[in-house]
XYZ file of C-alpha atoms in Angstrom:
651
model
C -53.851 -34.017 -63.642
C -50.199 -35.573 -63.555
C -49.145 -36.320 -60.417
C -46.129 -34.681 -58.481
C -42.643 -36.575 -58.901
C -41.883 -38.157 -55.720
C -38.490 -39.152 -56.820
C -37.671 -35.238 -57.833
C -39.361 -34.036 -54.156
C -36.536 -35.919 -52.170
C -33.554 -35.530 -54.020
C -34.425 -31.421 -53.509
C -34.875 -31.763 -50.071
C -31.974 -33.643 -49.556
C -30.037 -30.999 -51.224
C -31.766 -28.266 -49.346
C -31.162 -30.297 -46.022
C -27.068 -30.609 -46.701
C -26.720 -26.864 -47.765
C -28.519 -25.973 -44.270
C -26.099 -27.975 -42.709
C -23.331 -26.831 -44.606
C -24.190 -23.561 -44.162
C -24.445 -23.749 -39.947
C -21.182 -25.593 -40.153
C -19.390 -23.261 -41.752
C -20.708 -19.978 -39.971
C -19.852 -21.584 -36.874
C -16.643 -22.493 -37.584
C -16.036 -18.618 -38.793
C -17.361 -17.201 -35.250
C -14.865 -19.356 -33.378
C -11.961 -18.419 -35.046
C -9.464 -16.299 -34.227
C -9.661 -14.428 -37.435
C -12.773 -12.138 -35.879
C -13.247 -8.760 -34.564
C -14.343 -9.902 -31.182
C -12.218 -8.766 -28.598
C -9.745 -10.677 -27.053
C -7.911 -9.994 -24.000
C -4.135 -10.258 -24.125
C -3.067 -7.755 -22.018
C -4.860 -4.746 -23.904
C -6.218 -2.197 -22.141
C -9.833 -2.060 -21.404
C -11.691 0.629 -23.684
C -12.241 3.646 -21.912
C -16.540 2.860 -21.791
C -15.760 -0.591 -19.752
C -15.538 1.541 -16.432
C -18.407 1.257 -14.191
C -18.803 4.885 -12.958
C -20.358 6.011 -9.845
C -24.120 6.613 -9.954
C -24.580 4.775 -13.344
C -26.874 1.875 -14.195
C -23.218 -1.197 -14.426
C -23.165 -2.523 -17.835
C -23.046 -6.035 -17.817
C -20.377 -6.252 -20.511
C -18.680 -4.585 -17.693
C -18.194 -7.529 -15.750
C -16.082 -10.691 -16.364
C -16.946 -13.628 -14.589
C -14.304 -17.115 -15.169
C -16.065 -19.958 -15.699
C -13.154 -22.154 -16.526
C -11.627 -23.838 -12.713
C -8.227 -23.373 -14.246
C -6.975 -19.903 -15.676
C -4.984 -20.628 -18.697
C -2.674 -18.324 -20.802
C -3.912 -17.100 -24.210
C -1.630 -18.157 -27.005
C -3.130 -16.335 -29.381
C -0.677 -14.492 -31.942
C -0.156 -10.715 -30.689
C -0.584 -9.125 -34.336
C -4.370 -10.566 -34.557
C -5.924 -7.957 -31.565
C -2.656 -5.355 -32.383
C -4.400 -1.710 -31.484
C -4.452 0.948 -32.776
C -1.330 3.220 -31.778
C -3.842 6.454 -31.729
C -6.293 4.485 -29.015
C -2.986 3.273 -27.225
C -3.101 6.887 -25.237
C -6.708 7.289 -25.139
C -7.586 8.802 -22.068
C -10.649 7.526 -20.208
C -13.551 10.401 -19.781
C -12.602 10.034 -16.351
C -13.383 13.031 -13.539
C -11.243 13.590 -10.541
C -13.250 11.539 -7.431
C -15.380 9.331 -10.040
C -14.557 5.723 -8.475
C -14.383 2.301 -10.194
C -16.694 -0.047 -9.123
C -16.410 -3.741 -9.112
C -20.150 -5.012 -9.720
C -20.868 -8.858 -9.887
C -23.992 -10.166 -12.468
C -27.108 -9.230 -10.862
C -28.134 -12.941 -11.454
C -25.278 -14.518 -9.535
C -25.239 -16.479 -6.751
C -24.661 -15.094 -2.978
C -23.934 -16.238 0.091
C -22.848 -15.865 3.573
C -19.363 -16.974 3.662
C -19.337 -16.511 7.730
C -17.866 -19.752 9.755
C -20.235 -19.041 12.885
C -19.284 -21.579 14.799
C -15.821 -21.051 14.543
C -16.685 -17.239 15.897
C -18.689 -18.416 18.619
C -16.090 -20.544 19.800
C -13.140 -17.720 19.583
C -15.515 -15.681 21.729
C -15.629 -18.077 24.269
C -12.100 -18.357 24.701
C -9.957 -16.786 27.575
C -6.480 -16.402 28.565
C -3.646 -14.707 27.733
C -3.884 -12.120 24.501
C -7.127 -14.166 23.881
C -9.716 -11.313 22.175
C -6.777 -9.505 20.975
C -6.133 -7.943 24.095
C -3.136 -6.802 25.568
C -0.906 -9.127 27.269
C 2.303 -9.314 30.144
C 4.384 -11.497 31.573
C 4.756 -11.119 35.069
C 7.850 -12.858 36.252
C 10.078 -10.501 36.862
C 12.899 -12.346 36.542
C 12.710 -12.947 32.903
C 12.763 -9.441 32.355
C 16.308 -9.331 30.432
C 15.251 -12.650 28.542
C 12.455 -11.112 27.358
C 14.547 -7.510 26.602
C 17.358 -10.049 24.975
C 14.609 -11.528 22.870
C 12.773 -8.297 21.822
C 15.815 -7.007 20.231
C 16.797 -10.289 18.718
C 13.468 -10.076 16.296
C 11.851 -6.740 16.864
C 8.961 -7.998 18.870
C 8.332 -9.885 21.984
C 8.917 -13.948 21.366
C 9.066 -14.092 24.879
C 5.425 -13.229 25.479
C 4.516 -14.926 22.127
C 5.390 -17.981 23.466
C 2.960 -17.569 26.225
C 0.352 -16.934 23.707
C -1.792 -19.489 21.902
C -0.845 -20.336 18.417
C -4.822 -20.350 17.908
C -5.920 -17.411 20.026
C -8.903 -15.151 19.180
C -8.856 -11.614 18.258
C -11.355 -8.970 17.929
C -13.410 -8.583 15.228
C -13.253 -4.809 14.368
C -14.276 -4.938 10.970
C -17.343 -2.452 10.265
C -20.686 -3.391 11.299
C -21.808 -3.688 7.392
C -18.922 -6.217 6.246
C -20.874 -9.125 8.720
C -24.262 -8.199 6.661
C -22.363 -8.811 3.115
C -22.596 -11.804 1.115
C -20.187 -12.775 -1.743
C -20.382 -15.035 -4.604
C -21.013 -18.631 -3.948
C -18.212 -19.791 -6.975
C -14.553 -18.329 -5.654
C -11.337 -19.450 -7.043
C -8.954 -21.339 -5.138
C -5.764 -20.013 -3.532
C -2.102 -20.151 -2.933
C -0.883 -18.219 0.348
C 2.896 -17.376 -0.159
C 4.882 -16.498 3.303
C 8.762 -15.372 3.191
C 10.494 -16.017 5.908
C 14.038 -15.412 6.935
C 15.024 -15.960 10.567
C 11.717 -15.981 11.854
C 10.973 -16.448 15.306
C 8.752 -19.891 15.220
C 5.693 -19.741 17.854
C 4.709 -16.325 15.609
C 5.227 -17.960 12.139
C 3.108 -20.562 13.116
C 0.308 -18.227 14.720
C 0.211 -16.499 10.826
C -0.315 -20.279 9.683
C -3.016 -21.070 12.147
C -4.675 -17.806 11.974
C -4.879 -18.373 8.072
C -6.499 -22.071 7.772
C -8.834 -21.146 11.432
C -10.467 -18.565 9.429
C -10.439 -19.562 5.658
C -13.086 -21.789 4.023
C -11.081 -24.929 3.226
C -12.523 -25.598 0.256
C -11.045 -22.094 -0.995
C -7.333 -22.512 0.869
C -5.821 -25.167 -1.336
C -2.085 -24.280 0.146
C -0.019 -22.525 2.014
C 3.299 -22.516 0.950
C 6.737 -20.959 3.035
C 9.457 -19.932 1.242
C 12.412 -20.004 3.770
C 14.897 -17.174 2.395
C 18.065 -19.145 3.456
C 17.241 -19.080 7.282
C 20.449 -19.888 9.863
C 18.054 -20.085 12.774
C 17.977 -23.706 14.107
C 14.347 -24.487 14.864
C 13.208 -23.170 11.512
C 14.700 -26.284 9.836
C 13.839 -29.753 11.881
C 11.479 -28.448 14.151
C 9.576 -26.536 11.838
C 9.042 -29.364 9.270
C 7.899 -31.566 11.971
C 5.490 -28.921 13.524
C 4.250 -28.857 10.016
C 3.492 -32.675 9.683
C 2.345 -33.610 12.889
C -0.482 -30.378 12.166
C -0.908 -29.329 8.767
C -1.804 -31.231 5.560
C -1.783 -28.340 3.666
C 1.341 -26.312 4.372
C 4.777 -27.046 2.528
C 8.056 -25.449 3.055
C 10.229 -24.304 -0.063
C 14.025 -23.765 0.944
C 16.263 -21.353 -0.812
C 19.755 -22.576 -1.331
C 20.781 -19.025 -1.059
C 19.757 -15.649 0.148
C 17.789 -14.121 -2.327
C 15.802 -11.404 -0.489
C 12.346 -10.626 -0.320
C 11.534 -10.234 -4.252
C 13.261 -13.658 -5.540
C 12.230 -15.440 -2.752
C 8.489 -14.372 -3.635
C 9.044 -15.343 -6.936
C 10.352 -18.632 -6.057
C 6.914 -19.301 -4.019
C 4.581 -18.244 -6.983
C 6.558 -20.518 -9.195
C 5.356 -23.511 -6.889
C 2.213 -22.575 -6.335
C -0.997 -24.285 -8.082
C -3.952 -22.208 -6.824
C -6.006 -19.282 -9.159
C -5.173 -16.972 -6.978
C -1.652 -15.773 -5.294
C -1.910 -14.158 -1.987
C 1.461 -12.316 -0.617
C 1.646 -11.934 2.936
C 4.430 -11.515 5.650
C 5.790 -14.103 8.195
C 4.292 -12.376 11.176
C 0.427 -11.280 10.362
C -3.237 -12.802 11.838
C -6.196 -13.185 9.959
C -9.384 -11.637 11.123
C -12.360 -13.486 10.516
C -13.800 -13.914 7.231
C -10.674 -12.420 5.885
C -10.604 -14.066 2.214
C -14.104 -13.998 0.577
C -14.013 -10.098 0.143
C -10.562 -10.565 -0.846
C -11.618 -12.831 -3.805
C -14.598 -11.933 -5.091
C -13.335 -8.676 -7.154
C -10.917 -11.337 -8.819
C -13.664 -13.590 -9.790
C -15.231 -10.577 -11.279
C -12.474 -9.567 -13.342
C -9.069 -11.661 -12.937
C -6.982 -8.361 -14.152
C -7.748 -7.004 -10.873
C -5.530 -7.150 -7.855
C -6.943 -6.420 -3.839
C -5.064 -5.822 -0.616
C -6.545 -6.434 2.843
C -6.757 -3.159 5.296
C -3.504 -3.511 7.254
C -4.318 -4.022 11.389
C -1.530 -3.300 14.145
C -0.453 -6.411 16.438
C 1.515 -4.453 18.844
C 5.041 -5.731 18.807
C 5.683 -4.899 22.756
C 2.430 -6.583 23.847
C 0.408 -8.355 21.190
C -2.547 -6.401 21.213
C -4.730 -6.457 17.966
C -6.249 -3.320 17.053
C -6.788 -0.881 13.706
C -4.804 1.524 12.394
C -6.947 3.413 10.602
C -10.242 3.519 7.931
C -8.318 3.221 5.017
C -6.868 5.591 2.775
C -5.277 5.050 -0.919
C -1.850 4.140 -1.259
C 0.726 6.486 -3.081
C 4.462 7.523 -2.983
C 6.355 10.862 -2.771
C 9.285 11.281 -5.331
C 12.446 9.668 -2.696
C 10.284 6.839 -3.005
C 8.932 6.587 0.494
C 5.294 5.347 0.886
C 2.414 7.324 1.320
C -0.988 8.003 1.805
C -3.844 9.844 -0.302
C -7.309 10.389 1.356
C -10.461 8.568 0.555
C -12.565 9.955 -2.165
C -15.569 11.192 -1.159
C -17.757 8.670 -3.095
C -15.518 5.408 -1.065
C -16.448 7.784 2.304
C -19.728 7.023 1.918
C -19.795 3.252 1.450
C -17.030 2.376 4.300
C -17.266 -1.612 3.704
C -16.975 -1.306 -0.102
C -13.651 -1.674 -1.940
C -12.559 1.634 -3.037
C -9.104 1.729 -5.843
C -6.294 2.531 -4.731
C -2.736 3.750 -7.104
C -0.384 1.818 -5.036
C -0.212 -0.910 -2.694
C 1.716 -0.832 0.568
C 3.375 -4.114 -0.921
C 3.380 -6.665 1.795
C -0.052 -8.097 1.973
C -2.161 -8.803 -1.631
C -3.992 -11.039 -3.497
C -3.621 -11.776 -7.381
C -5.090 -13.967 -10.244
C -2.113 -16.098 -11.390
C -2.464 -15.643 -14.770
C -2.346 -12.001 -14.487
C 0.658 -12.006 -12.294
C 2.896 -13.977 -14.637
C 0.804 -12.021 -17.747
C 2.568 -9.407 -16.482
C 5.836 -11.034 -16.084
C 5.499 -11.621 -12.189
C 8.235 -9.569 -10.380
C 11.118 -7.942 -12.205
C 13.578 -10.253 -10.427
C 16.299 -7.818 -11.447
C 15.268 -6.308 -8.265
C 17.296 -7.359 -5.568
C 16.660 -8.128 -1.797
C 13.694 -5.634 -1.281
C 12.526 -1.927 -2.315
C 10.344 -0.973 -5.046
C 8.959 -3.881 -5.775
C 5.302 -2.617 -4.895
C 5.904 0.424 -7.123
C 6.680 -1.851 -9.987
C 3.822 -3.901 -9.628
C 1.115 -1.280 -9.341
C 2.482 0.487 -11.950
C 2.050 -2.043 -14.423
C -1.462 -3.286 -12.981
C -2.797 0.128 -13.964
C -1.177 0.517 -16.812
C -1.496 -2.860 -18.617
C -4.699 -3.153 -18.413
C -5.811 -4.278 -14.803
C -6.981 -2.394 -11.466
C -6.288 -2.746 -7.825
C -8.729 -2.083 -4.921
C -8.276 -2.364 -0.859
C -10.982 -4.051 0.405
C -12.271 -3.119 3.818
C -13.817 -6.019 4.918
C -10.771 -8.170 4.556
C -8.444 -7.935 7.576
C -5.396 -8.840 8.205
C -2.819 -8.081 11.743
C 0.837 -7.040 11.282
C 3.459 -7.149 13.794
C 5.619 -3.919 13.060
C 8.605 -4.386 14.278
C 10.107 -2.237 17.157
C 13.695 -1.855 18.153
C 15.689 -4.683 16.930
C 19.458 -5.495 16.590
C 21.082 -4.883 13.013
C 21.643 -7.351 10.823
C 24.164 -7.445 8.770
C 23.083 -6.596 4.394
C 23.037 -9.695 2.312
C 24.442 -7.576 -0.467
C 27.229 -4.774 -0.843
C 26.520 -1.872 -2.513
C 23.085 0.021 -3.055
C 20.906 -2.332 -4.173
C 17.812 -0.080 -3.092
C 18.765 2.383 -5.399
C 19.351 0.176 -7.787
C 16.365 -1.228 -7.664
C 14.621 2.325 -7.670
C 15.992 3.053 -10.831
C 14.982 0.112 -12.786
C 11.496 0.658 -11.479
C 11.840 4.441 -13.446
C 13.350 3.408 -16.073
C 11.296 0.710 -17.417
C 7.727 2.586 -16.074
C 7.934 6.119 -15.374
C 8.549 7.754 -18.873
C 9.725 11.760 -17.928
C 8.636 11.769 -14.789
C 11.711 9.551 -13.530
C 13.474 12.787 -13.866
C 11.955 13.726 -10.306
C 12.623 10.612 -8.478
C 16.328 11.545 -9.881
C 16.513 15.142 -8.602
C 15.459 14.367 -5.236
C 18.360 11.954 -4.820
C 21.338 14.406 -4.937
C 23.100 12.734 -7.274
C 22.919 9.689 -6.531
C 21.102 7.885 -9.264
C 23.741 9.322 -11.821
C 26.087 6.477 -10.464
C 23.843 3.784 -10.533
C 23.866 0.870 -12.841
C 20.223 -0.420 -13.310
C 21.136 -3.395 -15.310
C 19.643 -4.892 -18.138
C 16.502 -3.419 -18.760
C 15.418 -5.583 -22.141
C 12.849 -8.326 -20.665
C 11.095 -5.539 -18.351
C 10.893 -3.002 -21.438
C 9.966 -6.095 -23.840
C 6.891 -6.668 -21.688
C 5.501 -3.071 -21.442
C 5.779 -3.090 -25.383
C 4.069 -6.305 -25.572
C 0.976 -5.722 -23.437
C 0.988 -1.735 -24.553
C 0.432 -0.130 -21.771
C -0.146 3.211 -21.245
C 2.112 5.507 -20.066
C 2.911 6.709 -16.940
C 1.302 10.538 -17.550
C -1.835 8.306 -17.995
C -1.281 6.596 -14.203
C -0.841 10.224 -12.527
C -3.360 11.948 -14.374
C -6.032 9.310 -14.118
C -5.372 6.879 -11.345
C -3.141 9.388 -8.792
C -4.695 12.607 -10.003
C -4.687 13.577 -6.623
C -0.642 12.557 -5.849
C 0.589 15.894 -7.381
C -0.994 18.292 -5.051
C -0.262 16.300 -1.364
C 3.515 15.312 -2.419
C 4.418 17.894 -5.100
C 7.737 17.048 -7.188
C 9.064 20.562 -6.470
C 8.174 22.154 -3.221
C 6.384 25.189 -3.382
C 8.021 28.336 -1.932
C 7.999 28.367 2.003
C 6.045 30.810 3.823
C 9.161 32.175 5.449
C 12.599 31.008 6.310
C 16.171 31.488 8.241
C 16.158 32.170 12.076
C 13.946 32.349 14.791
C 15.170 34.797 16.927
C 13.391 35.775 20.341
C 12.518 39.652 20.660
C 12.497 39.131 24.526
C 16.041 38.240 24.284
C 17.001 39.307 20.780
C 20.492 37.605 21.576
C 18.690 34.398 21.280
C 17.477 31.920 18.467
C 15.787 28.938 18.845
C 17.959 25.705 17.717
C 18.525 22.103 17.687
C 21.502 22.353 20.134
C 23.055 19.520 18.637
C 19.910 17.591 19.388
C 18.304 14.478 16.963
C 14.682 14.274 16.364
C 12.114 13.047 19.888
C 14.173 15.467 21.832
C 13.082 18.885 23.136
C 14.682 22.032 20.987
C 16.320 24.671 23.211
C 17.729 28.425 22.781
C 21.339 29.377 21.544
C 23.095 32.382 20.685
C 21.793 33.809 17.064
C 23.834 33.518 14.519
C 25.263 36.459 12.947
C 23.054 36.006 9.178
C 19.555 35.637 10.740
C 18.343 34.797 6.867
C 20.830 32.029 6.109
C 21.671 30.565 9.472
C 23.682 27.476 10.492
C 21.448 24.294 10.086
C 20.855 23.972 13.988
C 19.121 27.287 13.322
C 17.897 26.966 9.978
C 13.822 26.607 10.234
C 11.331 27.001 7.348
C 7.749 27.380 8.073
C 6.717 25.293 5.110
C 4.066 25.020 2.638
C 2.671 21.892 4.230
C 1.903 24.548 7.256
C 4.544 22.706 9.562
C 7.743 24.532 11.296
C 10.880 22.270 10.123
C 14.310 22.229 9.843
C 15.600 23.413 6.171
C 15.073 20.952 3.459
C 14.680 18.381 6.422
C 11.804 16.303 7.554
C 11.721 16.725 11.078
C 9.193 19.680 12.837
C 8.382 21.220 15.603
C 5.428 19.480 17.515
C 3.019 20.044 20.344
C 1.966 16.606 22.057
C 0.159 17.654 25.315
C -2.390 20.199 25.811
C -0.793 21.496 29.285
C 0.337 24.852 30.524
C 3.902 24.871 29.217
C 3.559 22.199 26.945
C 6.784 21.168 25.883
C 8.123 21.631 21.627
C 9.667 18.626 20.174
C 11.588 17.541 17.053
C 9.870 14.893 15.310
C 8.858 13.311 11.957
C 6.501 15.635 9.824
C 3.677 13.808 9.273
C 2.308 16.399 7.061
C -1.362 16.246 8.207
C -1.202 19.733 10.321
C -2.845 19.234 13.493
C -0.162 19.112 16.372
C 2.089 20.318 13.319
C 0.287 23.474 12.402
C 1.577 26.525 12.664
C 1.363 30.151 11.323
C 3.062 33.199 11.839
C 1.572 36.548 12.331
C 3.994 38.852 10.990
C 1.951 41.988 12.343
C 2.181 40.819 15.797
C 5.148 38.536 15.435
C 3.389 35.128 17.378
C 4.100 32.323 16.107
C 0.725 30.538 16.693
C -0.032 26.796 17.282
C -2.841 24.334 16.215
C -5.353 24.807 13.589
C -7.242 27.039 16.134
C -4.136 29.605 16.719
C -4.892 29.860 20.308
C -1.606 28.832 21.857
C 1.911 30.243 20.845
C 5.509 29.551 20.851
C 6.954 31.299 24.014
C 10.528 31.098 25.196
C 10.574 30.656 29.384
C 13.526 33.534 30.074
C 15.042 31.956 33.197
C 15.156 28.150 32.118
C 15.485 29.119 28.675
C 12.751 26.286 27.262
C 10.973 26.554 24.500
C 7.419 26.028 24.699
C 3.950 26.238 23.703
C 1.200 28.584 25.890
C -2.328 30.029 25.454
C -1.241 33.398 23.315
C -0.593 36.617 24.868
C 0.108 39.751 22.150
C 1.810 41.622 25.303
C 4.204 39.123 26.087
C 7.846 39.792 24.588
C 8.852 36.032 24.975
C 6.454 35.232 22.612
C 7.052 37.917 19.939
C 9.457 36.251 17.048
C 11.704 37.432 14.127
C 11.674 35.179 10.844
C 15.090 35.707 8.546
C 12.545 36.256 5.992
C 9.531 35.884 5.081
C 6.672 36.376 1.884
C 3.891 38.952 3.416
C 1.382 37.869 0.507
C 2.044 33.822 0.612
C 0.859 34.509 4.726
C -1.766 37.098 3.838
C -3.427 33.829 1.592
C -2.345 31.206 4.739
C -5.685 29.600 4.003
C -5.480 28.817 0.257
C -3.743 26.069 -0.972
C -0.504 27.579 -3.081
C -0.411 25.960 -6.622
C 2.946 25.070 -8.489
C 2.865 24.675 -12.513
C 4.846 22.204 -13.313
């Protein structure tokens, strides 16, 4: 038998060797190019199956977890991951009251983030405002210093100089954020604080507050943008404040005044943290404030979180809540407003729950995604709109905001405070409005433009170009997309076109038919009184001129100021103030058959008119008393025959 050729057996596994290697060589070299069809994120929206809907098992291609410490830019060319245009305006099988969830890998690491001996110190402490409790001063000789001083910054930096820069507050988070753990790998931050003739001893509280109750190894700066200050201590004493007790904190100074938006921008541009977190010059952290605020952006960096918003009292200093939460929105002058929790987010009250626009003040953000996409439109000027423009263009470029319950943050609002002098002539709020609808709000700008009377026809938004550039470059959706899918709800609390009132003109008194009920000349947080009727009861003067509306309050004409019932008492008294919209000491119907106007969701009590001192007020209802029987100009019999259901408008 011949025997096998050695010679002939290597050479061919030599050859089969290289080919193998060849081959694995080459294959990988194909997967990491950018020539594939694996998806890369530049600003494309997520797919419509990558949400995470309520009561499903989370996908874990769902979740996006950065590995890298440093978020860099992808400088991949656009045309290699270009869309479809037919998916561009695909809508996600979304229902009204589904929620978004933000879901971590079931695998990764927890823990408790909690600095307990930092909390069982603060408990310990006591003195003045120490718990967040209300505090006084009680010399009363300082009593115009402190007056003088309230109205020179809208608070009281008398008594905040009494105050320790370190004091403890309450911790009124819910009882279920102190159980929750969050993941043990966070990315750094960047706090950015605008200040502009801000009184010092409270600055410096909001700096204390911050590093007291954030993990160190997750606060890597805290920067303050001074907005062209002319205050004195905020130059030389500040900085040395700053270096005889912070390593951390560094002041930026603005050689001019640049407002609120440019002088953010200015701080982002110097910071060097993953994350960018907004706040205002007067706030204090609640404990264990940052972790929650994080951990949805280590999930998925296109997502941006605000804290829940806490009152310090600006009179007194006390810290308390202002409310459970509810989802952030706007009516069509631009004001902000509120939507109610879903029912889903009522359920879980220490989970994050999405919200379509932030209040603007207070929020965290991945850097890359900010400057992704484009970082403020610094065509804006001073302040105003700014949040609108933002969470427009988080939702609709891909991303998704949440507010996050167990992240807390106080806010001094301001109370009565001396004007100051605009930094700018002209309307720069409009201005600013306009850009916002121009570059983001497709058709629908056309109602932000009706409710201003005419005003935005004479406004010049600018150059629109590099705003307009971006939205074509990251292809987002459009703005019918946001309000159908993300404020599907806005349309039916703060309707572009008010529905039809219930009834309308005068008010007029069958006691004493001569009189109608009226303003008498008075502004709103002032009693309303009786005057002589005037002589068209359906299209009155405007003292006269009340609408029972369909938000179910009693209001001046086209006017948002109503009638309101704040006591419970026997003659209660009926003042003009802000409509708040939410019924309750707002509420009222009218009983055409027996001509009461009743109060209160409950209709017990009624408007009555005292004959002799001629006041206007509210009593338990009484069909037989004239003084309570009223005549509308007009009214619609069948809108007040359906009081109860909710009137629809077709837009």
């Amino acid at each position: 038998m011949r025997r096998p050729n050695l010679k002939w057996i290597v050479k061919t596994s030599l050859l089969v060797l290289v080919s193998l290697t060849l081959f694995v060589l080459i294959t990988s070299w194909i997967s990491s190019s950018p020539y594939t069809n694996k998806p890369v994120h530049q600003g494309i929206e997520p797919q419509p199956e990558k949400l995470v809907r309520s009561g499903n098992e989370p996908e874990k291609a769902n979740v996006i977890v950065d590995d890298e410490p440093e978020l860099q830019k992808n400088d991949e060319p656009e045309a290699e991951v270009e869309a479809p245009e037919e998916q561009n305006e695909q809508l996600p099988d979304r229902k009204p009251q589904e929620v978004r969830q933000i879901v971590a890998p079931a695998n990764a690491e927890k823990k408790d983030w909690h600095d307990y001996t930092a909390m069982d110190r603060d408990e310990k402490r006591k003195g003045l405002g120490e718990q967040g409790k209300v505090a006084k001063l009680d010399d009363e000789s300082q009593r115009d210093v402190e007056k003088r001083m309230s109205l020179e910054n809208g608070f009281n930096a008398l008594l905040s100089d009494s105050i320790s820069v370190n004091r403890s507050i309450a911790d009124i988070r819910h009882k279920d954020c102190r159980k929750k753990e969050y993941l043990t790998k966070l990315p750094t931050v960047s706090v950015i604080i605008i200040f502009w003739n801000e009184y010092l001893s409270v600055l410096m509280r909001s700096v204390h507050s911050l590093i007291n109750r954030s993990p160190p190894e997750l606060l890597k700066e805290i920067i303050l943008v001074d907005d062209f200050s002319d205050r004195d201590y905020l130059g030389h004493d500040l900085e040395a404040y700053i270096r005889d007790h912070f390593k951390m904190v560094r002041v930026v100074r603005l050689p001019r005044r640049t407002g609120l938006i440019g002088a953010r921008a200015a701080g982002a541009r110097n910071a060097t943290a993953e994350v960018l977190i907004f706040l205002d010059s007067h706030v204090e952290a609640n404990y264990n404030w940052l972790p929650p605020l994080l951990e949805p952006i280590a999930i998925n960096k296109r997502t941006a979180v605000c804290p829940f918003i806490d009152v310090i009292d600006h009179s007194n200093f006390q810290y308390r809540a202002q409310d459970e939460g509810a989802r952030g929105a706007f009516d069509w002058e631009f004001f902000y407003k509120r939507l109610p929790l879903l029912e889903e987010s009522l359920k879980h009250p220490a989970d994050p729950f999405e919200s379509p626009v932030m209040a603007g003040g207070l929020f965290a953000i991945s850097t890359e995604f900010f400057w992704e996409l484009g970082g403020y439109d610094e065509g804006l000027d001073i302040w105003g709109g700014e949040q609108y423009e933002l969470s427009f263009k988080i939702w609709m470029c891909g991303g998704q905001m949440f507010d996050i319950p167990c992240s807390r943050i106080g806010h001094i609002y301001r109370g009565p405070r001396n004007h100051s002098p605009s930094p700018r002539k002209g309307d720069y709020l409009h201005r600013n409005y306009k850009r916002v609808a121009e570059v983001w709000m497709d058709e629908y700008k056309n109602y932000l433009y009706s409710h201003g009377d005419g005003i935005y026809e004479h406004v010049d938004a600018g150059d629109l170009t590099a705003q307009k550039a971006i939205r074509t470059k990251l292809k987002c959706k459009s703005f019918k997309w946001f309000m159908e899918e993300v404020a599907f709800d806005l349309m039916k609390s703060y309707p572009p076109i008010d529905p039809p009132s219930y009834a309308m003109g005068s008010l007029q008194n069958l006691g004493n038919p001569r009189l109608c009920m009226d303003t008498m000349g008075r502004k709103k947080h002032n009693r309303m009184g009786m005057y002589s009727c005037a002589d068209d009861l359906k299209i009155p003067q405007k003292s006269q001129f009340w609408e029972l509306s369909w938000k179910r309050d009693l209001r001046l004409r086209r006017k948002k100021e109503c009638l309101d019932v704040q006591i419970w008492d026997v003659n209660a008294p009926v003042w003009l103030w802000e409509c708040h919209g939410q019924g309750g000491n707002q509420y009222w119907f009218y009983d055409y058959h027996t001509k009461l106007l009743k109060h209160g969701n409950e209709g017990r009590r009624c408007l009555e008119l005292l004959p002799f001192s001629q006041e206007v007020v509210a009593n338990k209802c009484d069909p037989n008393n004239p003084y309570m029987h009223w005549n509308f100009g007009t009214y619609n019999r069948t809108a007040l025959d359906n009081y109860e259901k909710d009137l629809s408008l077709n837009l």
